[in-house]
CSV table of C-alpha atoms in Angstrom, one decimal:
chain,number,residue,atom,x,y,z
V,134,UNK,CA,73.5,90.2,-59.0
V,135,UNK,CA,76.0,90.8,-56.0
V,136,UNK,CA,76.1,93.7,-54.7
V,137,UNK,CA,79.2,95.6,-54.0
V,138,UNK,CA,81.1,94.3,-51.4
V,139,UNK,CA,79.2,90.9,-50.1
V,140,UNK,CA,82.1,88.2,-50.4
V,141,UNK,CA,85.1,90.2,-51.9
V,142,UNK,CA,86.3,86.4,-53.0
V,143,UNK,CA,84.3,86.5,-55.9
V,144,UNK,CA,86.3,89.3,-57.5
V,145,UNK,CA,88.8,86.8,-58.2
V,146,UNK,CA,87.3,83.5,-58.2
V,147,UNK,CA,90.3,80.8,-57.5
V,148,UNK,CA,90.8,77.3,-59.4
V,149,UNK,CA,89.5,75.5,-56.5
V,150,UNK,CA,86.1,77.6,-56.1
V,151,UNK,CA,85.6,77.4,-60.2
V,152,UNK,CA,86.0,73.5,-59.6
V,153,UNK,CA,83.1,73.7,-57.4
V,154,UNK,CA,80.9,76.2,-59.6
V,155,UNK,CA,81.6,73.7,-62.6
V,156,UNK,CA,80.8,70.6,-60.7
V,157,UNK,CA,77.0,69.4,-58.6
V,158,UNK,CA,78.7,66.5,-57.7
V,159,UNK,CA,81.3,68.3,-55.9
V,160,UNK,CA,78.9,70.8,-54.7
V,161,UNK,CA,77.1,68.2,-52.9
V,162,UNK,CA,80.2,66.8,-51.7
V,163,UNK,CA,80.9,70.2,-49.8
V,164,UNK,CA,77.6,70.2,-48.4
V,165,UNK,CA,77.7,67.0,-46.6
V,166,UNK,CA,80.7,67.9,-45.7
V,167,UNK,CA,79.9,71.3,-44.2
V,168,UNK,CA,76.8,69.3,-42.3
V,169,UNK,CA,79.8,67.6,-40.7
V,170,UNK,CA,81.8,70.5,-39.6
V,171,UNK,CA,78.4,72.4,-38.3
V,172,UNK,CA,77.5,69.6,-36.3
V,173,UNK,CA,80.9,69.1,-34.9
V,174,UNK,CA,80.8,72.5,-34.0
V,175,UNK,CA,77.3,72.3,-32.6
V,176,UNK,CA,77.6,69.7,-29.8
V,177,UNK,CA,80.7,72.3,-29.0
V,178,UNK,CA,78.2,75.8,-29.0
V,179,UNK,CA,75.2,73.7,-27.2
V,180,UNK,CA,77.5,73.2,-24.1
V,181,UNK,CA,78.2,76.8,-24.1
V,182,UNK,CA,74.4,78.0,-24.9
V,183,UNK,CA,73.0,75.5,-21.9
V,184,UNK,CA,74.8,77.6,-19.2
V,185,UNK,CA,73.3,80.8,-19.5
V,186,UNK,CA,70.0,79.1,-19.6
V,187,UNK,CA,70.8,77.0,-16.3
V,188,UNK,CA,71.9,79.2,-13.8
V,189,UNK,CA,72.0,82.9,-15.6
V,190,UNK,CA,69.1,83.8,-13.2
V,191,UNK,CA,70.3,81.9,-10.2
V,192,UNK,CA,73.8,83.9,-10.2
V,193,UNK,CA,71.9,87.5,-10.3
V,194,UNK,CA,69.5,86.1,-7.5
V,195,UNK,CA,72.6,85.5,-5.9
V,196,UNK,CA,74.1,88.6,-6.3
V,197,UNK,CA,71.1,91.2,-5.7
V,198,UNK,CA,69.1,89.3,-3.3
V,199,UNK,CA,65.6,90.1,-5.3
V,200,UNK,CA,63.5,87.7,-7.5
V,201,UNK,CA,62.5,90.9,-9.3
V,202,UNK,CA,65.4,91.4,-11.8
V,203,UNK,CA,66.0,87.6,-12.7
V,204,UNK,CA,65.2,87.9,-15.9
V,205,UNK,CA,67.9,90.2,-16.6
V,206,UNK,CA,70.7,87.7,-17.3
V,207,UNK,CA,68.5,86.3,-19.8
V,208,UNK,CA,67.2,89.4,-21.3
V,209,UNK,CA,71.2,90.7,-21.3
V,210,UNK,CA,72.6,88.0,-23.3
V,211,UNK,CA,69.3,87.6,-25.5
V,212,UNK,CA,70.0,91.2,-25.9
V,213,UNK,CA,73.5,90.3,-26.8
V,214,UNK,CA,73.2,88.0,-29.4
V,215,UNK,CA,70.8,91.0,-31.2
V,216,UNK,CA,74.0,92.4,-31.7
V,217,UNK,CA,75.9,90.0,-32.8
V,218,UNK,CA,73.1,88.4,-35.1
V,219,UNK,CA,73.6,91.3,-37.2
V,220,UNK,CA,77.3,91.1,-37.1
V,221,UNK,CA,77.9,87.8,-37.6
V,222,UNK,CA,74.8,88.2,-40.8
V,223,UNK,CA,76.6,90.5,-42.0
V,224,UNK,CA,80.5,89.3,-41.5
V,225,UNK,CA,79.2,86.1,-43.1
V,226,UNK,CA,77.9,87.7,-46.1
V,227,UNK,CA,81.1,89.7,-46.4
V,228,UNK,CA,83.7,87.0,-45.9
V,229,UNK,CA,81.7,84.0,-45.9
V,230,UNK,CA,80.3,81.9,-43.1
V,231,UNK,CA,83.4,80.6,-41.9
V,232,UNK,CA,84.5,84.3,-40.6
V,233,UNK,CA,81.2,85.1,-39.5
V,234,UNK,CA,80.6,81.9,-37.4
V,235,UNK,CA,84.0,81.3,-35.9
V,236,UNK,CA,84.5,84.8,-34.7
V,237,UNK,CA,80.8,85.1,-32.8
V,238,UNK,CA,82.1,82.0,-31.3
V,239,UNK,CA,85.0,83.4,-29.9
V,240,UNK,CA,83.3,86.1,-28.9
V,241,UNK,CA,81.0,84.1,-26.7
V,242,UNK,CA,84.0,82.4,-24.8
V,243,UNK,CA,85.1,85.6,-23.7
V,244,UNK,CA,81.7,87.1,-22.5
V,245,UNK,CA,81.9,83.7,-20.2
V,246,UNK,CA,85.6,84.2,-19.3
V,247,UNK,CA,84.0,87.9,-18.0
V,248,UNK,CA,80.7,86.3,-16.0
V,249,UNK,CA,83.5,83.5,-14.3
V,250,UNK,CA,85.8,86.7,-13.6
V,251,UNK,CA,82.8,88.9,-12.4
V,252,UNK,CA,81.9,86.3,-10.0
V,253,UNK,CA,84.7,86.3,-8.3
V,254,UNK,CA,85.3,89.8,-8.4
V,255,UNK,CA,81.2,90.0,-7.3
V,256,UNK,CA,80.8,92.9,-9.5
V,257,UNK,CA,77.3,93.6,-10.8
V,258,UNK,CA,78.7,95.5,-13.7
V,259,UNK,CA,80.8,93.2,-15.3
V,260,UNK,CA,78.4,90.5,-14.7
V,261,UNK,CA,75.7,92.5,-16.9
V,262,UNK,CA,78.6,93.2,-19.6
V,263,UNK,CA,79.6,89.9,-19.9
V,264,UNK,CA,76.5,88.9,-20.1
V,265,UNK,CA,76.2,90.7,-23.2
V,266,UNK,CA,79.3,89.5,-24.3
V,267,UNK,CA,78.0,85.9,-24.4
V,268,UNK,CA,74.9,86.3,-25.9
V,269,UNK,CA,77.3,86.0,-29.0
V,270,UNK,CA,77.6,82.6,-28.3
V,271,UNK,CA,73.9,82.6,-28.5
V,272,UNK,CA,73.6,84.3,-31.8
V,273,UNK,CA,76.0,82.5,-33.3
V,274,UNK,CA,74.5,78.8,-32.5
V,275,UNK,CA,71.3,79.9,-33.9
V,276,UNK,CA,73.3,81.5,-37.2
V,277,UNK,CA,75.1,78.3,-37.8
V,278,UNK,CA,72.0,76.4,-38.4
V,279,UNK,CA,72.1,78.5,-41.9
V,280,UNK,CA,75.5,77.0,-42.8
V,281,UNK,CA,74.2,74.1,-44.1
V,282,UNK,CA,71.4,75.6,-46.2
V,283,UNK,CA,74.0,77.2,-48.8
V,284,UNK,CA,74.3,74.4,-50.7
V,285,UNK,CA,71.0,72.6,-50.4
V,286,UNK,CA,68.7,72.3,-52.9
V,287,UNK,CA,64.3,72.8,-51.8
V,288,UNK,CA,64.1,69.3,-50.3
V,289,UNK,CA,66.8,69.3,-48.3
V,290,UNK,CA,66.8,72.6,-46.5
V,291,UNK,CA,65.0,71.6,-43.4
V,292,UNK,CA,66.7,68.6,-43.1
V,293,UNK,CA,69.9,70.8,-43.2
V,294,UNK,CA,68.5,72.8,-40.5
V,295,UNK,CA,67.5,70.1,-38.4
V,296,UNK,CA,71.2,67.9,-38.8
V,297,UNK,CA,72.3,71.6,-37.2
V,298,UNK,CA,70.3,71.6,-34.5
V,299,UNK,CA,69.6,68.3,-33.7
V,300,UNK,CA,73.4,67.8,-33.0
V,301,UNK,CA,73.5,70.9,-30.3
V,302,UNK,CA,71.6,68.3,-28.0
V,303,UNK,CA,74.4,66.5,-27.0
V,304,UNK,CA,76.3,69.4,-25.6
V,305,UNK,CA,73.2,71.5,-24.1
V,306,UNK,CA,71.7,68.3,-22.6
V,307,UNK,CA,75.1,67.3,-20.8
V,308,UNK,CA,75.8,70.4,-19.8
V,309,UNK,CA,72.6,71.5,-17.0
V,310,UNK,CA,73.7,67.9,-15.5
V,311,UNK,CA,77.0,69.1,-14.8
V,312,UNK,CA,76.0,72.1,-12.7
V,313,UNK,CA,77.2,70.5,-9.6
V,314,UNK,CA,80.2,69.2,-11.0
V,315,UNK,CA,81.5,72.2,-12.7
V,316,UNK,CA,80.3,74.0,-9.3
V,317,UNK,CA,82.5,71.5,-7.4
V,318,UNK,CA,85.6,72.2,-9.8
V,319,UNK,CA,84.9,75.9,-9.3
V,320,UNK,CA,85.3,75.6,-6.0
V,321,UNK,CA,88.1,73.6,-6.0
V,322,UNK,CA,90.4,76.4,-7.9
V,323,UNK,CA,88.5,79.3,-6.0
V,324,UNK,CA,85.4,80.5,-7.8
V,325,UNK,CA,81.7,80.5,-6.9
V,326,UNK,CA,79.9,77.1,-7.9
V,327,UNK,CA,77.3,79.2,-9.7
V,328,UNK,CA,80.5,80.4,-12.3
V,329,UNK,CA,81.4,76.8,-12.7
V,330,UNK,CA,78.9,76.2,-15.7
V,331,UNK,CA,80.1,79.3,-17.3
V,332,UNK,CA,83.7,78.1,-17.1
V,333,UNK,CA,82.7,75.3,-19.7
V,334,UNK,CA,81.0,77.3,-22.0
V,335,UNK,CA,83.8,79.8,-21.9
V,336,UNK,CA,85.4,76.3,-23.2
V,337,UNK,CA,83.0,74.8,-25.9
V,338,UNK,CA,82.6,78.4,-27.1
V,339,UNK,CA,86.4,78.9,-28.7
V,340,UNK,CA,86.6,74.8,-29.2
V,341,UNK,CA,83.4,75.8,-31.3
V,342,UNK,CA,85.0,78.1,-33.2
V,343,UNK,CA,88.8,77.0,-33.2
V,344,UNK,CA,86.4,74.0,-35.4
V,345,UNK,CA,84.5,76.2,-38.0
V,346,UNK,CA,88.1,78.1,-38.0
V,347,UNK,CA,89.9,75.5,-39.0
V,348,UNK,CA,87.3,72.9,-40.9
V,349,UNK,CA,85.0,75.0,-42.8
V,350,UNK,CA,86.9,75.3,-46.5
V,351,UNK,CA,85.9,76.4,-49.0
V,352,UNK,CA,83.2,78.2,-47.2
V,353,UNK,CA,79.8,76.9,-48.1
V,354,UNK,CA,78.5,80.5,-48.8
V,355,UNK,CA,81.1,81.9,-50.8
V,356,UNK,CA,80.8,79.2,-53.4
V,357,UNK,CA,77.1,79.1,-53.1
V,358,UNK,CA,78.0,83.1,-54.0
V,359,UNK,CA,79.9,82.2,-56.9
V,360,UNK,CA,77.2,79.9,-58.4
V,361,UNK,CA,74.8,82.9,-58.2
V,362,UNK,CA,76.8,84.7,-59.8
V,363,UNK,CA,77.6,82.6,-63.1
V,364,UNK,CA,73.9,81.8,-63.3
V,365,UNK,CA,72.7,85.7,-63.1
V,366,UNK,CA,75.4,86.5,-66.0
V,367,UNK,CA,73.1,83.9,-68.2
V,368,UNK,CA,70.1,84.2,-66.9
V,369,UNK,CA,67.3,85.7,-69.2
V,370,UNK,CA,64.3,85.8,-66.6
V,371,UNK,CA,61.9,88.7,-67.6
V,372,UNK,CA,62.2,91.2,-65.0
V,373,UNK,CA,58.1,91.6,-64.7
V,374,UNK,CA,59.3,87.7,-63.1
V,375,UNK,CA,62.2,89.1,-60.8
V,376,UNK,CA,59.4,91.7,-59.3
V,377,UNK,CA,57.4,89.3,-58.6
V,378,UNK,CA,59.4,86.9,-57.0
V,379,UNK,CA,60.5,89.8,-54.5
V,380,UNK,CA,56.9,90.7,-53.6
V,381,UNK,CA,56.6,86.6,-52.7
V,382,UNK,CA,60.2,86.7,-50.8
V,383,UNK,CA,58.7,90.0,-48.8
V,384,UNK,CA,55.7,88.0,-47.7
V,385,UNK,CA,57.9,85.0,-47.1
V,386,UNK,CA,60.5,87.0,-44.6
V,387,UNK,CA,57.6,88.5,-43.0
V,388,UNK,CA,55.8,84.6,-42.0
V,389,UNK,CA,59.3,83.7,-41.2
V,390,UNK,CA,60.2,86.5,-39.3
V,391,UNK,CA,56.3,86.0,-37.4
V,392,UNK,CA,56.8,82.5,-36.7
V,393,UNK,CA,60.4,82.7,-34.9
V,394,UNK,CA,59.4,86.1,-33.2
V,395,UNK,CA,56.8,84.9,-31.1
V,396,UNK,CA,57.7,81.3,-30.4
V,397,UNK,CA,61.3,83.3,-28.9
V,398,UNK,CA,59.1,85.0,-26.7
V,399,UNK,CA,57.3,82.7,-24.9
V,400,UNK,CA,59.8,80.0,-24.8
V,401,UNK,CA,62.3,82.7,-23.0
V,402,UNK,CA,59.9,84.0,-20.8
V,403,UNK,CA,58.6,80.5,-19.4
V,404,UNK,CA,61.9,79.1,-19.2
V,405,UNK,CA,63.7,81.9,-17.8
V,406,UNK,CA,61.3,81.8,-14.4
V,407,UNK,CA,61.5,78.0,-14.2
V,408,UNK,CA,64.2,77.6,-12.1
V,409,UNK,CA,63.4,80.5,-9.8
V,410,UNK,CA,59.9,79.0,-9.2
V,411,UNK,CA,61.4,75.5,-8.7
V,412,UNK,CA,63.6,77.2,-6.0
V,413,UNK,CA,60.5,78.8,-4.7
V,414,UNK,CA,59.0,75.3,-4.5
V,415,UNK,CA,61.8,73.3,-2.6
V,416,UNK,CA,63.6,71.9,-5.4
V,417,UNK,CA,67.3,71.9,-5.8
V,418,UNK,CA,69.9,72.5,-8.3
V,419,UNK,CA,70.3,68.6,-9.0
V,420,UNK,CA,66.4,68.6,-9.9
V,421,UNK,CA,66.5,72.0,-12.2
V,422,UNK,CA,69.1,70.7,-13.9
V,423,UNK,CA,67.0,67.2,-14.9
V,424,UNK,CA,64.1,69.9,-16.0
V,425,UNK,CA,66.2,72.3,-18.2
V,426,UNK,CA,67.6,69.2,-19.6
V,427,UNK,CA,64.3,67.6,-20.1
V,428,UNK,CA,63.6,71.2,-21.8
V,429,UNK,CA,66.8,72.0,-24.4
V,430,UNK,CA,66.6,67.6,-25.2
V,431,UNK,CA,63.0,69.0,-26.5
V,432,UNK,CA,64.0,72.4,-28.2
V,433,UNK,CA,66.8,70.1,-30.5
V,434,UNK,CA,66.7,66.6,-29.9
V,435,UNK,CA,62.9,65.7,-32.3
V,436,UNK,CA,64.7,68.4,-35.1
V,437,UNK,CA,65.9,65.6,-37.3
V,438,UNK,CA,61.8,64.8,-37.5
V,439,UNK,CA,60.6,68.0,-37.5
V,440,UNK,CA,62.8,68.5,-40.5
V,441,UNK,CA,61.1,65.8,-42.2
V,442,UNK,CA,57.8,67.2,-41.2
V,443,UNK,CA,58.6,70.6,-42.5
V,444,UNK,CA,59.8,69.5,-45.8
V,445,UNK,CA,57.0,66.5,-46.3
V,446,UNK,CA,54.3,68.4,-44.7
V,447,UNK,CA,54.4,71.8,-45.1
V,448,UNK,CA,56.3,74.7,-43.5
V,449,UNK,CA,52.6,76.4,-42.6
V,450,UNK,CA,51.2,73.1,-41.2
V,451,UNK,CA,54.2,72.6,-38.7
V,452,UNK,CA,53.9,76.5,-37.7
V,453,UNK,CA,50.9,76.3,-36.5
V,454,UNK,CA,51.5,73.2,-35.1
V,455,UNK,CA,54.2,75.1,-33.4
V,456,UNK,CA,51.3,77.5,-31.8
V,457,UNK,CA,49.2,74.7,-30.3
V,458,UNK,CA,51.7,73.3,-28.6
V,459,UNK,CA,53.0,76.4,-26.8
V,460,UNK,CA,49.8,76.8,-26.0
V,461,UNK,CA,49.7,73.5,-24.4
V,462,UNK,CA,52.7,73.5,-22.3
V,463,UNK,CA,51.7,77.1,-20.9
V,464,UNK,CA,48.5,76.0,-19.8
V,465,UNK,CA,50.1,72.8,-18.1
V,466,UNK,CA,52.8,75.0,-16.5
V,467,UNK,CA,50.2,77.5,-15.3
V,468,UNK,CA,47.8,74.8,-13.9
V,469,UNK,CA,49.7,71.6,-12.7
V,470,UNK,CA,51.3,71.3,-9.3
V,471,UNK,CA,54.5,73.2,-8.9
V,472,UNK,CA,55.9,70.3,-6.7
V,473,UNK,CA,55.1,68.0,-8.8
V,474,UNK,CA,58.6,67.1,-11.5
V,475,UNK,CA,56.5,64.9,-13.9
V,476,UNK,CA,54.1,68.0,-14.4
V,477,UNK,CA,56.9,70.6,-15.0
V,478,UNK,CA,59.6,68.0,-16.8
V,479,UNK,CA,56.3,67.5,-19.5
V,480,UNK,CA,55.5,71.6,-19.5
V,481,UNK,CA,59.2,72.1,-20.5
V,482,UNK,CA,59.5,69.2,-22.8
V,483,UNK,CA,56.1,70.7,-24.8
V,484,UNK,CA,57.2,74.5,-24.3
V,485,UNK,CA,61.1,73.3,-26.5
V,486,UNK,CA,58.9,71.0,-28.6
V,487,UNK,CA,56.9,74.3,-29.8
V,488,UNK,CA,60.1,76.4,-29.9
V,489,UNK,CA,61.4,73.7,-32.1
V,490,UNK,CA,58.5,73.6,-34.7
V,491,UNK,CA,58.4,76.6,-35.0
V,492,UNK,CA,62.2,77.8,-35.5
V,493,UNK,CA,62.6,75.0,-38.2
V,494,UNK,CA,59.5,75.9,-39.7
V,495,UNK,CA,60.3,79.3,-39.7
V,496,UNK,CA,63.7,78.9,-40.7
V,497,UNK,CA,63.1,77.1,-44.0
V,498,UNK,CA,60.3,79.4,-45.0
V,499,UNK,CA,63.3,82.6,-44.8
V,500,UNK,CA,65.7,80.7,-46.9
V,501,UNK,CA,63.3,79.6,-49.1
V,502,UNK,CA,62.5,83.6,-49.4
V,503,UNK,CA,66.1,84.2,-49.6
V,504,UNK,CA,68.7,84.3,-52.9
V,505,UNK,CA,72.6,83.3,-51.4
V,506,UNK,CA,73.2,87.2,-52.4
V,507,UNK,CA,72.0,88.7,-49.9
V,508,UNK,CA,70.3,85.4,-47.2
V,509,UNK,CA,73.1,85.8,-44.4
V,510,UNK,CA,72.2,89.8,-44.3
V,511,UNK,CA,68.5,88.8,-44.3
V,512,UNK,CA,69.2,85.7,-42.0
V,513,UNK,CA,71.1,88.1,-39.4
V,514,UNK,CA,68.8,91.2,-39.5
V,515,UNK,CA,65.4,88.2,-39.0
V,516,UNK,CA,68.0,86.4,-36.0
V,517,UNK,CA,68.1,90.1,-34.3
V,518,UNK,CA,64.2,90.3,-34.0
V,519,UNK,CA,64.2,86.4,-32.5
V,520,UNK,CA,66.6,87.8,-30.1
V,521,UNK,CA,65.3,91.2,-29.2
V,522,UNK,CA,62.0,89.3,-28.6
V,523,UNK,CA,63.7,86.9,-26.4
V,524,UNK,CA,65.2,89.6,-24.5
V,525,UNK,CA,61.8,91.4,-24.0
V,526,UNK,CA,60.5,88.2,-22.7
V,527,UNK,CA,63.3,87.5,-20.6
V,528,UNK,CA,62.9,90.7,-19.1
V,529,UNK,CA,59.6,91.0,-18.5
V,530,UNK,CA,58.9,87.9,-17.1
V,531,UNK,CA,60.7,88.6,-13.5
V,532,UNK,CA,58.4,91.5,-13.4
V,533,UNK,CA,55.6,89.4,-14.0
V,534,UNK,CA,56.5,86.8,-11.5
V,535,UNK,CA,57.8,89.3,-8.7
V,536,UNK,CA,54.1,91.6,-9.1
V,537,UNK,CA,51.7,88.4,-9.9
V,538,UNK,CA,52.8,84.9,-10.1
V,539,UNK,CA,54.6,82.1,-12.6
V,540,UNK,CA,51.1,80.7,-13.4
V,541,UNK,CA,50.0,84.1,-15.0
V,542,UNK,CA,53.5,84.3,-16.9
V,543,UNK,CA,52.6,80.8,-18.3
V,544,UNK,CA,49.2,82.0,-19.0
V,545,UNK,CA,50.3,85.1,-20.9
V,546,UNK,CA,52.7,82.6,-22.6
V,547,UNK,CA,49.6,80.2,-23.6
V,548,UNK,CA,47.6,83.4,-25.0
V,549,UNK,CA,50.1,85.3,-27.1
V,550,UNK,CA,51.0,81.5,-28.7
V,551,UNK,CA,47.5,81.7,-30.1
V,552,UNK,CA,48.5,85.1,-31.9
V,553,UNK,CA,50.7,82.6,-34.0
V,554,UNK,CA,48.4,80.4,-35.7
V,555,UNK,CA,46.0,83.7,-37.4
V,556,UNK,CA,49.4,85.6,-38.0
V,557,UNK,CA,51.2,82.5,-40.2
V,558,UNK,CA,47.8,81.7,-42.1
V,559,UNK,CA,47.1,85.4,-43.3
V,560,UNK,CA,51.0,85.4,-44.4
V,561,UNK,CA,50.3,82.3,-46.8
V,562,UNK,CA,46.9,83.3,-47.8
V,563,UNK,CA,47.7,86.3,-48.9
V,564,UNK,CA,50.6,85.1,-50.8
C-alpha cells in the first residue's frame, strides 16, 4: 500500500487518471508516449551533461595552476548530483516524475549560469559551488532514465531504459565537438573560452526541463501509483508471499546497487584524467574533444542493444560482461601509447561500453526489485551511491596521477572492475 504522503494525487484520483487505471490500452499509450517526451528531453540534458565532462578539469587547471586537484570539478558535481539524486527520488515519489525531473533540470542550468559567471569573475569559490550546483543536471539525466520504466511491463523495462539513454547521444556527442566553437562565441561576448561549453549546457539544461515541464501529463508515475493502489485494495496474496518477495527485492537492490557503484567509479576516475594526460602528451582541445566524443557515443549510443541484451540475455550475464570489459579498456589505457589517438579513442570507447552494460544492467535488476510505491525513493537513494562513488573516483584520481602516473590510475581501474564479476554472481546465487 502507499504510504502516507508519496503522490498526494492519489487522495483524490481525477476522471482522467481513473481513465487510465481502467484502461491497458491507454496505459500503454502513455508509455510510448512518455518514451517520447524523455527522449526529447534527453538529447536536451546530454548537451548539458557532456560539458562538465569536457573541460571541468581543464577550467580548474586553469585556474590553480596544479594538475593535483583536477579531479575536483568532477568529484564537485558528481558530489552534486548525490544530492540531488535524493531530491529529485524523493520529489518524484511525492509529486510524480514530472516535478522531480523538471526541477533537477533547472537546477542544473543555474549551477552552469554560476561556472560561466565564476569564470569571469575568476573566483575559485563560486566555481566549486556551481559546480555543485550542476551536478543536478547530472543527477537528473541519469533519474530520467526511470521515467519510462513506470509503465512498462518485465520485457520492456530495459528497452525503456535504453530508448532513455540511447537518445542522450545526440546531445553529449555534439557537444565536446563544439568546445572551440562555444569558446569562440565566449570570447566574442567576453568570457573565457573554457566557460563557453558551460554556457550551452546552462541552455539544454532549462530547454530540458521547460520539456518534461510542459510535456509530461499525466505523469507516468502517478498513474503507475494509482494502478498500485486499486490492485493492493483486491489483492489477496498471503503475506508469508509479500515477506518473501521483500527478502528477494533486498538482494535485488543490493546487485543493482553493486553493479552501478563500481562501474561509476572507474569510468569517472579514467575519464576524468584523460584530458589532462592528453594535454600532457601534446594533444589539443580539437583532439580531446574527438576522444570524449568517441567516449560518451560509447557510454549511450549501443544502449538500444544492450537493452535487448539485458532483457534476452540476462541482467547477470550483461553485468559481468560489464566487468570484463572495464577491465579491458583499463589495461589498454594503462599499456598503449599515450600519443597514439587510435589507442586512447578504443580505451575510451571500451571504458563507456562497460559503463553502459553495466548501468542498464543494473538499472533493470533495481526496478525489477522495485514496487511503483516506493521505486523513485529506492531509485534516488541507489542514484546517490553511483554518484558518491563517482565523486570518490573523481577525486582520487588527480591524486593518483599527480603522486604516480595515468597508467597506474588505469590499472587500479582494470583491478577494482574485476571486484564486479564475484560481487554480482554471489548476489544471484544466493538469491
Amino acid at each position: 500500500m502507499l504510504q502516507t504522503g508519496d503522490v498526494k494525487k492519489l487522495d483524490a484520483p481525477s476522471s482522467r487518471l481513473q481513465s487510465y487505471i481502467r484502461s491497458p490500452k491507454k496505459q500503454q499509450q502513455l508509455y510510448k508516449r512518455t518514451l517520447i517526451v524523455v527522449v526529447l528531453s534527453q538529447i536536451f540534458g546530454g548537451a548539458g551533461l557532456a560539458a562538465g565532462i569536457t573541460v571541468g578539469a581543464l577550467i580548474a587547471q586553469d585556474m590553480l595552476g596544479t594538475d593535483s586537484v583536477t579531479g575536483i570539478p568532477t568529484a564537485l558535481f558528481t558530489l552534486g548530483s548525490a544530492g540531488a539524486a535524493l531530491l529529485v527520488g524523493r520529489l518524484s515519489q511525492r509529486f510524480g516524475r514530472r516535478s522531480g525531473l523538471a526541477g533537477g533540470f533547472l537546477t542544473g542550468g543555474i549551477g552552469a549560469i554560476g561556472v560561466v559567471i565564476s569564470a569571469l569573475t575568476n573566483s575559485i569559490g563560486l566555481l566549486f559551488a556551481s559546480l555543485l550546483i550542476y551536478g543536478a543536471g547530472t543527477a537528473t539525466n541519469l533519474q530520467a532514465r526511470y521515467a519510462g520504466t513506470d509503465l512498462a511491463n518485465s520485457t520492456q523495462r530495459a528497452k525503456a531504459i535504453s530508448m532513455a539513454m540511447v537518445s542522450t547521444t545526440f546531445g553529449a556527442v555534439a557537444s565536446p565537438n563544439l568546445v572551440d566553437v562555444m569558446g569562440e562565441f565566449a570570447i566574442s561576448i567576453g568570457v573565457p573560452a573554457l566557460a563557453g561549453p558551460f554556457i550551452l549546457a546552462a541552455v539544454a539544461y532549462i530547454l530540458a526541463g521547460l520539456v518534461l515541464f510542459i510535456f509530461l501529463r499525466p505523469d507516468p508515475l502517478v498513474v503507475a501509483n494509482a494502478i498500485l493502489e486499486v490492485q493492493n485494495t483486491t489483492d489477496n496474496t498471503p503475506s508469508e508471499l509479500s515477506s518473501h518477495s521483500l527478502s528477494t527485492n533486498k538482494k535485488g537492490i543490493f546487485a543493482g546497487s553493486a553493479v552501478m557503484v563500481l562501474t561509476q567509479f572507474v569510468m569517472i576516475a579514467i575519464m576524468t584524467m584523460t584530458p589532462i594526460h592528453m594535454g600532457h602528451h601534446g594533444h589539443g582541445l580539437n583532439e580531446v574533444g574527438l576522444v570524449i566524443s568517441f567516449h560518451v557515443a560509447a557510454m549511450y549510443l549501443p544502449s538500444l542493444v544492450t537493452g535487448f541484451l539485458v532483457d534476452k540475455i540476462g541482467r547477470t550475464t550483461m553485468a559481468i560482461a560489464s566487468g570484463i570489459t572495464l577491465l579491458a579498456s583499463g589495461l589498454l589505457a594503462a599499456m598503449g601509447p599515450a600519443d597514439s589517438m587510435g589507442v586512447l579513442i578504443t580505451a575510451l570507447v571500451l571504458l563507456g561500453l562497460g559503463w553502459n552494460f553495466g548501468l542498464i544492467s543494473g538499472t533493470a535488476i533495481i526496478v525489477d526489485a522495485t514496487s511503483s510505491s516506493t521505486r523513485a525513493k529506492t531509485q534516488g537513494s541507489v542514484d546517490v551511491l553511483v554518484a558518491l562513488s563517482g565523486a570518490l573516483g573523481g577525486g582520487v584520481s588527480g591524486m593518483v596521477v599527480a603522486h604516480s602516473s595515468y597508467a597506474a590510475l588505469s590499472i587500479i581501474g582494470a583491478i577494482l572492475s574485476l571486484v564486479l564479476i564475484p560481487a554480482i554472481i554471489w548476489a544471484t546465487h544466493n538469491k
